[in-house]
Structure formats: structure tokens, C-alpha cells
Amino acid sequence: MVSRVIPVDPFDLVIFGGTGDLAQRKILPALFRRYCAGQWPADVQIIGAARGNHSPDKFREIVARSLHEHVPNRSKDTETLSGFLQRINYVPLDAMSENGWANLAGRLKDDRIRAFYFSVGPSLFGPLAERIRAHDMVTKHTRIVVEKPFGHDLDSARTLNATLAAHFDEGQIYRIDHYLGKETVQNLMVVRFGNMLFEPLWNSQYVDHIQITVAETVGIDGREEYYERSGAMRDMVQNHLMQLLCLIAMEPPAKFDPDAVRDEKLKVIRALDPVEPHHIVRGQFAPGPDGLGYREVVGNPRSTTESYVALKAHISNWRWAGTPFYLRTGKRLVARSSVINVMFKDAPHSIFGEEAGRHANALSIRLQPNEGITLKVTIKEPGPGGMRLIDVPLDMSFAEALGPENQDPPDAYERLVMDVIRGNQTLFMRGDEVEAAWAWTDPVIAGWQARGDVPKPYESGSTGPGDAELLMKRDGRLWQGIKP
Ligand code: BG6
């Protein structure tokens, strides 16, 4: 199956923070891959903008180095690489002064798509927005892209939303949660709403509970300062896990269009009950055979920042009342594995008698790595000796099913940056969604602070703190294993 490339219209894209880590590691490599895929017309301009006083050639050198590191196979082709670099420019610019702004404004072409990517900390969102407006750079084809963290809590998110709203319409603001750009995360919607099979069973009558796991092996090296202020709740749960929860739990939108999808996600967030303090476990990785503990890494022997969270959430609506959602995420765990397990209820009555045991179906949606779907079904154990039942997996790996050219799905940023150019906001968070997610997260964090909560240590390379197992066991359930 060969992927279809739909060309986009000509555009100018300005990347503020163009020399920074995210731009070099994710945004520019994603643009390069889309260029290689032939998605662009000839007339495209990408302008890196940052404080460094580089010449355009120096910037191109920096970009070429990043591409060699992050897209090694394609960047070896010198003709392709130089074609891409020809479309790249650089403007030294200061968000806090007038330096560079007239130069930038003079380079943008009228009457075509114009996107400003704020690949900078949130404290610069306001100053950048103001200067873009002051220099008359906002046209009806203008969009801005902002990265997470979108605020630190509800108040700061509201302030950011208000700051951006003073200069741009909501329809011009693209708030990125890169999980929404992952192929398999989009697939969640297709599995649910493109098949007849699952949706009739997708409710508390048939689903016992749902587990959402985003386990990482990486630590926080190089991001110590940010992470100390953030922790897993703000860094992962408020955004990535919340988005997964929304896509799994939402009602079918009438259409796959930005507001229809985002309205349904918002309803899920607003229907979440506050989390009970005894329904949440915080952890912090301790030293293990494979590395330092969290406190050593951040150089703070008394740090109480969590690198792991497991919690039980309830959605109070007709579809989900009575079906808990268990969420967990952590750093330095045994394997990198993002998976959603939909655990169905037992059949209401076993015709095979007590000795056949209890069997329930389960649907696992593996988001990364080894993307695919497994449905656990019960069958007769082969051979004589009566009716013995066993569970077997109906296993589908997307790479195997779709062929080798789909082994390497596009990076989330490829999809998202092109959606900005196409003007499609479906996979971006709306301001009210972000605020609702903070409104649910804030009381949890405030509770920890009020109680002086100290996270439970867990060994690096393990599955997390033992208390997370207890959270499940108390309910007579078990986490599914964290497998690579
Ligand atoms: C980022 C978080 O948003 O997502 C990181 O800040 C985390 O802490 C990363 O490691 C995970 O993304 P991915 O795509 O590697 O699953």
C-alpha cells in the first residue's frame, strides 16, 4: 500500500526559536521528510528566526547537521538536501525588542499561507504575538502554532489564551499535542468509528474497565529544570494521556471536522470526576543498576517531583458510569510501550460450567512501538478431554498487515505541520479543552502540595511503584504487562 501525498499550497513558515532543540530535532526534520515526499510546491519559504546573529548560510549549515543526525538516509542525497536548504532562510530577531522585525516582515509574501511556529517558552508567546500584529503581519491566511506546555495550571493557561486571543482568532491558533499527530492515535478514531464491530460494545454495559499506559524508558536528562517544575502529571497526564482518554471515551462526532471532534473531547473532560486522593499513586525513580535516581539527576536530594503517576478516573456520563479508566505513565520504566487495553466483562453465564474458569475478551491497541491491535478471544483447547477453554490472541501488526512501506510511519510532526499549512485544526487542542484539562489536573496537584505528599520510590528499569499494583488489586484487577 503506497501512501498518497496530497500537495499543499505555497507557504511561508517562520520558526521562532529556529536554532533551538525542538526545531532542529523535530520540526525541520519533519519538514524535510515532507519535502522528500514531494508534498510541497516549488515556491515555499522557511525562515528560521532566533536571537543568534547567524548568516542564512550558517543557519543552513546548522540545519544540514541536524538533518544528517535525524534523517540520515534521506539527507545523504545531496541534490535533495540542497533543494531543501535553498528554501531555508534566517533572520536574527529579538522577541523583546524591535531588532529584526522589519527585516522579517519584508521577507513574507502577501496573499499566501503564512504560519508562525512559536518554538519557544510560553513566556515569549505574548511578546511574539504582539510584534507580529504590530508589524502588520496578520493576514486572513495567517496561523500560529504553539507548543506545550500550554501553561502550568488553569490560571496561566487562561492568561495565555487571553494573550493570544488579543491578537488572533481561535481559528488561527494551533496548539500542538504531538500525540494527536501519531498515526496510531488517529487510528483510535478509525478503529472506533470506522468499524461496526466495536462501537455497540463500547460502554459500561460491556466494558469492565480501560487501561491506558504510556511507559517510557527515557529519563529526564537535559530537561531537569523544566521537569522539576512540571512532573509527570503536568508533563504527560494533563495533555497526552488526557487526549488518549478523550479519543477512547468520546461520543461519535457527527463529522471528522475540527469543532465536531473537539466538542466531543471537551464533553469527556468536563464529565471527569475529581480524582480521589486514594485513587492516585505518585512515584519517583530511585537509583537502579542502569542509572542514577531522579534526585541525583536533578541534583536535589529532597525533590518531591513525580516521574510516575497511576490513577483511577471516572467519567460521569451515561456511557461510562461504573467503568473506571486506569491511567499510568512513568519515566525509566522497564520498556517503552504505549498501549490502551479495553477489558470487556465476563460472559454473563458460562454454559461450560465452573471448571471452564472465567474468560473475558480484551482489545489491546498498541500505539508504539510495534503498532497494532490484538483481540483476546476464548476458544476450545484442542484435543480430547472435555471442554477446556483457553484465551488466544487475534493479533494484527499494522506493519505486517499493511506491507513493508508502512513499517516506518511518518513522525507526528510531519502530519501536524502539514495540517497547519492545510488549515485543518482537527488534531490540535482548542483553548477551552486545554483549560478544562487543567481544571481537572490542578486540584490533584494542589492536594499533593497541601498534604506534603512524597512520591513512592521505584527502581529504574521496573514497572513502577508497588502501590500502583495495589490500586488495581484493591478493585480485583491487574495491570496488563509493560512489554516492548
Ligand atoms: C513530551 C514530554 O511531550 O512527550 C516528554 O514532555 C515525553 O517528557 C514525550 O518523553 C513522549 O513523547 P513520545 O513521542 O516519545 O512518546
Short mmCIF file of C-alpha atoms in Angstrom, two decimals, residues 90-457:
data_model
loop_
_atom_site.label_atom_id
_atom_site.label_comp_id
_atom_site.label_asym_id
_atom_site.label_seq_id
_atom_site.Cartn_x
_atom_site.Cartn_y
_atom_site.Cartn_z
CA TYR A 90 17.32 33.04 8.51
CA VAL A 91 16.52 36.31 10.25
CA PRO A 92 18.23 37.31 13.52
CA LEU A 93 15.44 38.63 15.66
CA ASP A 94 14.67 39.54 19.25
CA ALA A 95 11.21 38.89 20.69
CA MET A 96 11.70 41.60 23.30
CA SER A 97 12.89 44.45 21.08
CA GLU A 98 12.40 45.82 17.59
CA ASN A 99 15.54 44.09 16.30
CA GLY A 100 14.93 42.12 13.15
CA TRP A 101 11.15 42.57 12.83
CA ALA A 102 11.12 44.92 9.82
CA ASN A 103 13.52 42.53 8.09
CA LEU A 104 11.20 39.59 8.78
CA ALA A 105 8.08 41.46 7.64
CA GLY A 106 9.82 42.43 4.39
CA ARG A 107 10.51 38.80 3.51
CA LEU A 108 6.97 37.47 3.76
CA LYS A 109 4.93 37.26 0.59
CA ASP A 110 1.41 38.64 0.50
CA ASP A 111 -1.67 36.60 -0.27
CA ARG A 112 -0.46 33.22 0.69
CA ILE A 113 -0.39 30.94 3.68
CA ARG A 114 1.75 32.29 6.42
CA ALA A 115 2.47 30.28 9.56
CA PHE A 116 4.40 31.37 12.64
CA TYR A 117 5.69 28.50 14.74
CA PHE A 118 6.35 29.54 18.36
CA SER A 119 9.04 27.01 19.19
CA VAL A 120 9.94 28.96 22.33
CA GLY A 121 8.95 29.03 26.01
CA PRO A 122 5.43 30.28 26.83
CA SER A 123 6.81 33.50 28.36
CA LEU A 124 7.59 34.65 24.80
CA PHE A 125 4.14 33.85 23.32
CA GLY A 126 2.76 37.28 24.28
CA PRO A 127 5.70 39.40 23.05
CA LEU A 128 5.84 37.47 19.77
CA ALA A 129 2.09 37.76 19.18
CA GLU A 130 2.20 41.49 19.85
CA ARG A 131 5.04 42.16 17.44
CA ILE A 132 3.54 40.04 14.69
CA ARG A 133 0.41 42.14 14.99
CA ALA A 134 2.28 45.45 15.36
CA HIS A 135 4.26 44.77 12.18
CA ASP A 136 1.10 44.13 10.25
CA MET A 137 1.94 40.52 9.53
CA VAL A 138 -1.51 39.11 10.27
CA THR A 139 -3.49 38.35 7.14
CA LYS A 140 -6.51 36.14 6.67
CA HIS A 141 -4.11 33.32 5.78
CA THR A 142 -2.05 33.64 8.96
CA ARG A 143 -1.76 30.85 11.54
CA ILE A 144 0.29 30.49 14.69
CA VAL A 145 1.49 27.24 16.22
CA VAL A 146 2.20 26.94 19.92
CA GLU A 147 3.88 24.07 21.73
CA LYS A 148 3.20 22.52 25.06
CA PRO A 149 3.47 23.21 27.94
CA PHE A 150 0.42 25.37 27.39
CA GLY A 151 0.51 26.93 30.83
CA HIS A 152 1.46 25.50 34.18
CA ASP A 153 -2.03 25.47 35.65
CA LEU A 154 -5.51 26.76 34.88
CA ASP A 155 -4.72 30.41 35.65
CA SER A 156 -1.62 30.55 33.48
CA ALA A 157 -3.40 28.72 30.64
CA ARG A 158 -6.25 31.23 30.81
CA THR A 159 -3.78 34.10 30.70
CA LEU A 160 -2.03 32.57 27.69
CA ASN A 161 -5.33 32.01 25.90
CA ALA A 162 -6.36 35.60 26.59
CA THR A 163 -2.99 36.93 25.39
CA LEU A 164 -3.21 35.03 22.12
CA ALA A 165 -6.90 35.88 21.68
CA ALA A 166 -6.00 39.57 21.80
CA HIS A 167 -4.14 39.14 18.51
CA PHE A 168 -5.55 36.06 16.76
CA ASP A 169 -8.87 34.31 16.27
CA GLU A 170 -9.24 30.84 17.75
CA GLY A 171 -9.34 29.55 14.17
CA GLN A 172 -5.78 30.82 13.69
CA ILE A 173 -4.29 29.21 16.80
CA TYR A 174 -2.84 25.69 16.54
CA ARG A 175 -1.97 24.25 19.97
CA ILE A 176 0.14 21.16 19.46
CA ASP A 177 -0.16 17.95 21.40
CA HIS A 178 2.13 15.77 19.32
CA TYR A 179 0.31 12.59 20.46
CA LEU A 180 -2.58 13.60 18.23
CA GLY A 181 -0.23 13.52 15.25
CA LYS A 182 0.79 9.90 15.83
CA GLU A 183 -0.62 7.60 13.18
CA THR A 184 -1.91 5.08 15.66
CA VAL A 185 -3.55 7.70 17.85
CA GLN A 186 -5.54 8.86 14.84
CA ASN A 187 -6.26 5.22 14.23
CA LEU A 188 -8.10 5.07 17.54
CA MET A 189 -10.85 7.11 15.94
CA VAL A 190 -10.90 4.94 12.84
CA VAL A 191 -10.98 1.69 14.82
CA ARG A 192 -13.90 3.01 16.83
CA PHE A 193 -15.89 4.86 14.22
CA GLY A 194 -14.91 3.07 11.02
CA ASN A 195 -15.99 -0.38 12.19
CA MET A 196 -19.37 -1.71 13.20
CA LEU A 197 -17.79 -4.32 15.40
CA PHE A 198 -16.65 -2.38 18.42
CA GLU A 199 -18.92 0.60 18.97
CA PRO A 200 -22.05 -1.31 20.12
CA LEU A 201 -19.95 -2.84 22.92
CA TRP A 202 -18.12 0.37 23.77
CA ASN A 203 -19.87 1.28 27.02
CA SER A 204 -20.18 0.35 30.67
CA GLN A 205 -22.61 -2.45 29.95
CA TYR A 206 -19.87 -4.47 28.24
CA VAL A 207 -16.57 -2.87 29.22
CA ASP A 208 -15.29 -3.71 32.69
CA HIS A 209 -12.50 -1.14 32.67
CA ILE A 210 -9.96 0.53 30.42
CA GLN A 211 -6.21 0.82 30.97
CA ILE A 212 -4.11 3.49 29.32
CA THR A 213 -0.35 3.01 29.71
CA VAL A 214 2.37 5.29 28.39
CA ALA A 215 5.60 3.78 29.69
CA GLU A 216 8.97 5.28 28.82
CA THR A 217 12.49 4.04 29.31
CA VAL A 218 13.98 7.53 28.94
CA GLY A 219 14.65 9.69 31.95
CA ILE A 220 14.69 13.47 32.08
CA ASP A 221 18.32 14.12 31.17
CA GLY A 222 18.88 17.56 29.73
CA ARG A 223 15.42 18.79 30.85
CA GLU A 224 16.00 18.76 34.59
CA GLU A 225 14.93 22.32 35.25
CA TYR A 226 11.69 22.08 33.28
CA TYR A 227 10.82 18.66 34.68
CA GLU A 228 11.43 19.62 38.32
CA ARG A 229 8.74 22.29 37.92
CA SER A 230 6.45 20.04 35.98
CA GLY A 231 6.45 16.37 36.95
CA ALA A 232 4.57 13.57 35.19
CA MET A 233 1.13 14.95 36.00
CA ARG A 234 1.73 18.19 34.11
CA ASP A 235 4.15 16.80 31.55
CA MET A 236 2.15 13.76 30.42
CA VAL A 237 -1.22 13.25 32.13
CA GLN A 238 -2.74 16.71 31.61
CA ASN A 239 -2.12 16.50 27.88
CA HIS A 240 -1.04 13.24 26.19
CA LEU A 241 -2.90 10.77 28.42
CA MET A 242 -5.88 13.09 28.61
CA GLN A 243 -6.06 13.18 24.80
CA LEU A 244 -5.92 9.38 24.62
CA LEU A 245 -8.65 9.16 27.24
CA CYS A 246 -10.80 11.57 25.23
CA LEU A 247 -10.42 9.66 21.98
CA ILE A 248 -11.26 6.36 23.67
CA ALA A 249 -14.21 7.70 25.64
CA MET A 250 -15.84 10.36 23.46
CA GLU A 251 -19.18 10.05 21.70
CA PRO A 252 -19.04 9.67 17.92
CA PRO A 253 -18.70 13.16 16.45
CA ALA A 254 -21.14 13.86 13.61
CA LYS A 255 -18.21 14.55 11.28
CA PHE A 256 -14.45 14.35 11.32
CA ASP A 257 -14.15 18.09 11.49
CA PRO A 258 -12.32 20.30 13.97
CA ASP A 259 -15.17 21.56 16.10
CA ALA A 260 -17.24 18.38 15.98
CA VAL A 261 -14.29 16.33 17.29
CA ARG A 262 -13.15 18.88 19.82
CA ASP A 263 -16.65 19.43 21.18
CA GLU A 264 -16.89 15.71 21.96
CA LYS A 265 -13.46 15.61 23.59
CA LEU A 266 -14.34 18.60 25.73
CA LYS A 267 -17.51 16.86 26.97
CA VAL A 268 -15.40 13.92 28.18
CA ILE A 269 -13.02 16.16 30.12
CA ARG A 270 -15.89 18.04 31.68
CA ALA A 271 -17.56 14.78 32.70
CA LEU A 272 -14.48 13.56 34.59
CA ASP A 273 -14.99 13.29 38.35
CA PRO A 274 -12.35 14.83 40.59
CA VAL A 275 -9.72 12.18 41.38
CA GLU A 276 -9.94 10.78 44.90
CA PRO A 277 -6.58 11.11 46.70
CA HIS A 278 -6.51 7.33 47.38
CA HIS A 279 -7.06 6.67 43.66
CA ILE A 280 -3.71 8.08 42.64
CA VAL A 281 -0.15 6.87 43.08
CA ARG A 282 2.90 9.02 42.53
CA GLY A 283 6.33 7.57 42.04
CA GLN A 284 9.88 8.76 41.59
CA PHE A 285 12.62 6.60 40.11
CA ALA A 286 15.35 5.56 42.51
CA PRO A 287 18.88 4.55 41.54
CA GLY A 288 18.99 1.18 39.80
CA PRO A 289 21.53 -1.00 38.03
CA ASP A 290 21.06 1.07 34.88
CA GLY A 291 21.46 4.57 36.24
CA LEU A 292 21.06 7.36 38.74
CA GLY A 293 17.91 8.08 40.66
CA TYR A 294 15.69 11.08 39.93
CA ARG A 295 17.03 13.11 42.85
CA GLU A 296 20.64 12.63 41.75
CA VAL A 297 19.76 13.56 38.18
CA VAL A 298 18.15 16.86 39.20
CA GLY A 299 20.71 17.49 41.95
CA ASN A 300 18.01 17.95 44.59
CA PRO A 301 18.16 15.34 47.37
CA ARG A 302 14.74 16.39 48.66
CA SER A 303 12.88 16.68 45.38
CA THR A 304 9.25 15.57 45.60
CA THR A 305 8.54 15.81 41.87
CA GLU A 306 6.89 12.69 40.48
CA SER A 307 8.31 10.85 37.47
CA TYR A 308 5.43 8.36 37.57
CA VAL A 309 1.67 8.62 38.01
CA ALA A 310 -1.01 5.92 38.11
CA LEU A 311 -4.61 6.89 38.74
CA LYS A 312 -8.19 5.76 38.50
CA ALA A 313 -10.57 8.13 36.75
CA HIS A 314 -14.33 8.05 36.44
CA ILE A 315 -16.35 9.62 33.68
CA SER A 316 -19.80 10.52 34.90
CA ASN A 317 -21.99 10.13 31.86
CA TRP A 318 -24.45 7.57 30.53
CA ARG A 319 -21.90 5.69 28.50
CA TRP A 320 -19.23 5.26 31.14
CA ALA A 321 -20.80 5.45 34.63
CA GLY A 322 -19.38 2.46 36.50
CA THR A 323 -16.44 1.74 34.16
CA PRO A 324 -13.16 3.00 35.62
CA PHE A 325 -10.30 4.25 33.46
CA TYR A 326 -6.86 3.44 34.86
CA LEU A 327 -4.08 5.67 33.56
CA ARG A 328 -0.37 5.28 34.17
CA THR A 329 2.79 6.84 32.83
CA GLY A 330 6.35 6.95 34.00
CA LYS A 331 9.97 7.51 33.11
CA ARG A 332 12.77 4.97 33.34
CA LEU A 333 10.42 2.02 33.26
CA VAL A 334 11.20 -1.45 32.03
CA ALA A 335 10.12 -0.85 28.42
CA ARG A 336 8.88 1.81 26.05
CA SER A 337 5.28 0.91 25.48
CA SER A 338 2.13 2.94 24.87
CA VAL A 339 -0.93 0.79 24.83
CA ILE A 340 -4.64 1.01 25.53
CA ASN A 341 -6.36 -2.08 26.87
CA VAL A 342 -10.13 -2.25 26.69
CA MET A 343 -11.05 -5.03 29.12
CA PHE A 344 -14.50 -6.46 28.47
CA LYS A 345 -16.75 -8.06 31.07
CA ASP A 346 -17.09 -11.81 31.50
CA ALA A 347 -19.83 -13.52 29.54
CA PRO A 348 -22.97 -13.29 31.68
CA HIS A 349 -23.31 -17.06 32.07
CA SER A 350 -20.93 -19.92 31.33
CA ILE A 351 -22.53 -22.93 29.70
CA PHE A 352 -19.25 -24.80 30.21
CA GLY A 353 -19.52 -24.94 33.98
CA GLU A 354 -17.36 -23.67 36.81
CA GLU A 355 -14.30 -25.67 35.80
CA ALA A 356 -14.04 -23.78 32.48
CA GLY A 357 -12.93 -20.76 34.50
CA ARG A 358 -13.61 -17.09 33.80
CA HIS A 359 -12.78 -15.68 30.42
CA ALA A 360 -13.20 -12.17 29.16
CA ASN A 361 -12.32 -10.56 25.86
CA ALA A 362 -9.77 -7.77 25.75
CA LEU A 363 -8.83 -5.41 22.97
CA SER A 364 -5.29 -4.02 23.07
CA ILE A 365 -4.41 -1.10 20.87
CA ARG A 366 -0.63 -0.72 20.71
CA LEU A 367 0.28 2.87 19.94
CA GLN A 368 4.05 2.49 19.99
CA PRO A 369 6.25 0.66 19.30
CA ASN A 370 5.08 -2.30 17.20
CA GLU A 371 1.79 -0.58 16.37
CA GLY A 372 -1.17 -2.88 16.04
CA ILE A 373 -4.26 -4.39 17.56
CA THR A 374 -4.76 -7.61 19.46
CA LEU A 375 -8.14 -9.06 20.36
CA LYS A 376 -8.09 -11.71 23.02
CA VAL A 377 -10.74 -14.36 22.31
CA THR A 378 -11.64 -17.57 24.05
CA ILE A 379 -11.53 -20.87 22.18
CA LYS A 380 -11.62 -24.56 22.95
CA GLU A 381 -8.29 -26.03 23.87
CA PRO A 382 -7.63 -28.55 21.10
CA GLY A 383 -7.76 -32.27 21.79
CA PRO A 384 -9.91 -34.69 23.69
CA GLY A 385 -10.66 -34.48 27.39
CA GLY A 386 -13.77 -32.33 27.56
CA MET A 387 -14.38 -28.67 27.04
CA ARG A 388 -11.33 -26.84 28.26
CA LEU A 389 -11.20 -23.18 27.33
CA ILE A 390 -8.13 -21.09 26.55
CA ASP A 391 -7.59 -17.48 25.52
CA VAL A 392 -5.72 -16.79 22.29
CA PRO A 393 -4.72 -13.52 20.67
CA LEU A 394 -6.09 -12.46 17.30
CA ASP A 395 -3.07 -10.39 16.56
CA MET A 396 -2.58 -7.78 13.91
CA SER A 397 0.58 -5.80 13.49
CA PHE A 398 -0.09 -2.82 11.22
CA ALA A 399 3.37 -3.13 9.66
CA GLU A 400 2.75 -6.76 8.69
CA ALA A 401 -0.80 -6.18 7.53
CA LEU A 402 -0.04 -3.06 5.51
CA GLY A 403 3.28 -4.01 3.97
CA PRO A 404 6.90 -3.01 4.42
CA GLU A 405 6.46 0.58 3.15
CA ASN A 406 4.35 1.20 6.24
CA GLN A 407 6.97 -0.10 8.65
CA ASP A 408 8.08 3.40 9.41
CA PRO A 409 5.02 5.60 9.94
CA PRO A 410 5.51 9.35 9.49
CA ASP A 411 6.56 11.25 12.55
CA ALA A 412 3.73 13.07 14.35
CA TYR A 413 5.21 16.44 13.44
CA GLU A 414 5.04 15.68 9.71
CA ARG A 415 1.30 15.30 9.88
CA LEU A 416 0.77 18.22 12.26
CA VAL A 417 2.91 20.81 10.46
CA MET A 418 1.23 19.96 7.15
CA ASP A 419 -2.19 20.24 8.83
CA VAL A 420 -1.25 23.77 9.88
CA ILE A 421 -0.48 24.61 6.26
CA ARG A 422 -3.71 22.95 5.11
CA GLY A 423 -5.63 24.87 7.78
CA ASN A 424 -7.03 21.78 9.47
CA GLN A 425 -7.36 22.14 13.25
CA THR A 426 -8.91 18.74 14.00
CA LEU A 427 -5.74 17.37 15.59
CA PHE A 428 -4.99 20.49 17.62
CA MET A 429 -6.29 21.42 21.03
CA ARG A 430 -8.80 24.16 21.38
CA GLY A 431 -8.36 26.74 24.16
CA ASP A 432 -11.37 25.52 26.16
CA GLU A 433 -10.13 21.92 26.02
CA VAL A 434 -6.76 22.88 27.48
CA GLU A 435 -8.41 24.89 30.23
CA ALA A 436 -10.80 22.05 31.11
CA ALA A 437 -7.84 19.64 31.32
CA TRP A 438 -6.06 21.97 33.74
CA ALA A 439 -9.25 22.42 35.78
CA TRP A 440 -9.23 18.63 36.36
CA THR A 441 -5.46 18.41 36.97
CA ASP A 442 -4.99 21.39 39.29
CA PRO A 443 -6.86 20.03 42.36
CA VAL A 444 -4.82 16.81 42.22
CA ILE A 445 -1.57 18.74 42.35
CA ALA A 446 -2.92 21.15 44.96
CA GLY A 447 -3.89 18.13 47.11
CA TRP A 448 -0.34 16.75 46.95
CA GLN A 449 1.06 20.10 47.92
CA ALA A 450 -1.37 20.56 50.80
CA ARG A 451 -0.60 17.09 52.18
CA GLY A 452 3.16 17.40 51.63
CA ASP A 453 2.94 14.20 49.57
CA VAL A 454 6.21 12.41 48.87
CA PRO A 455 6.30 10.16 45.79
CA LYS A 456 6.96 6.45 46.27
CA PRO A 457 10.39 5.35 45.05
#
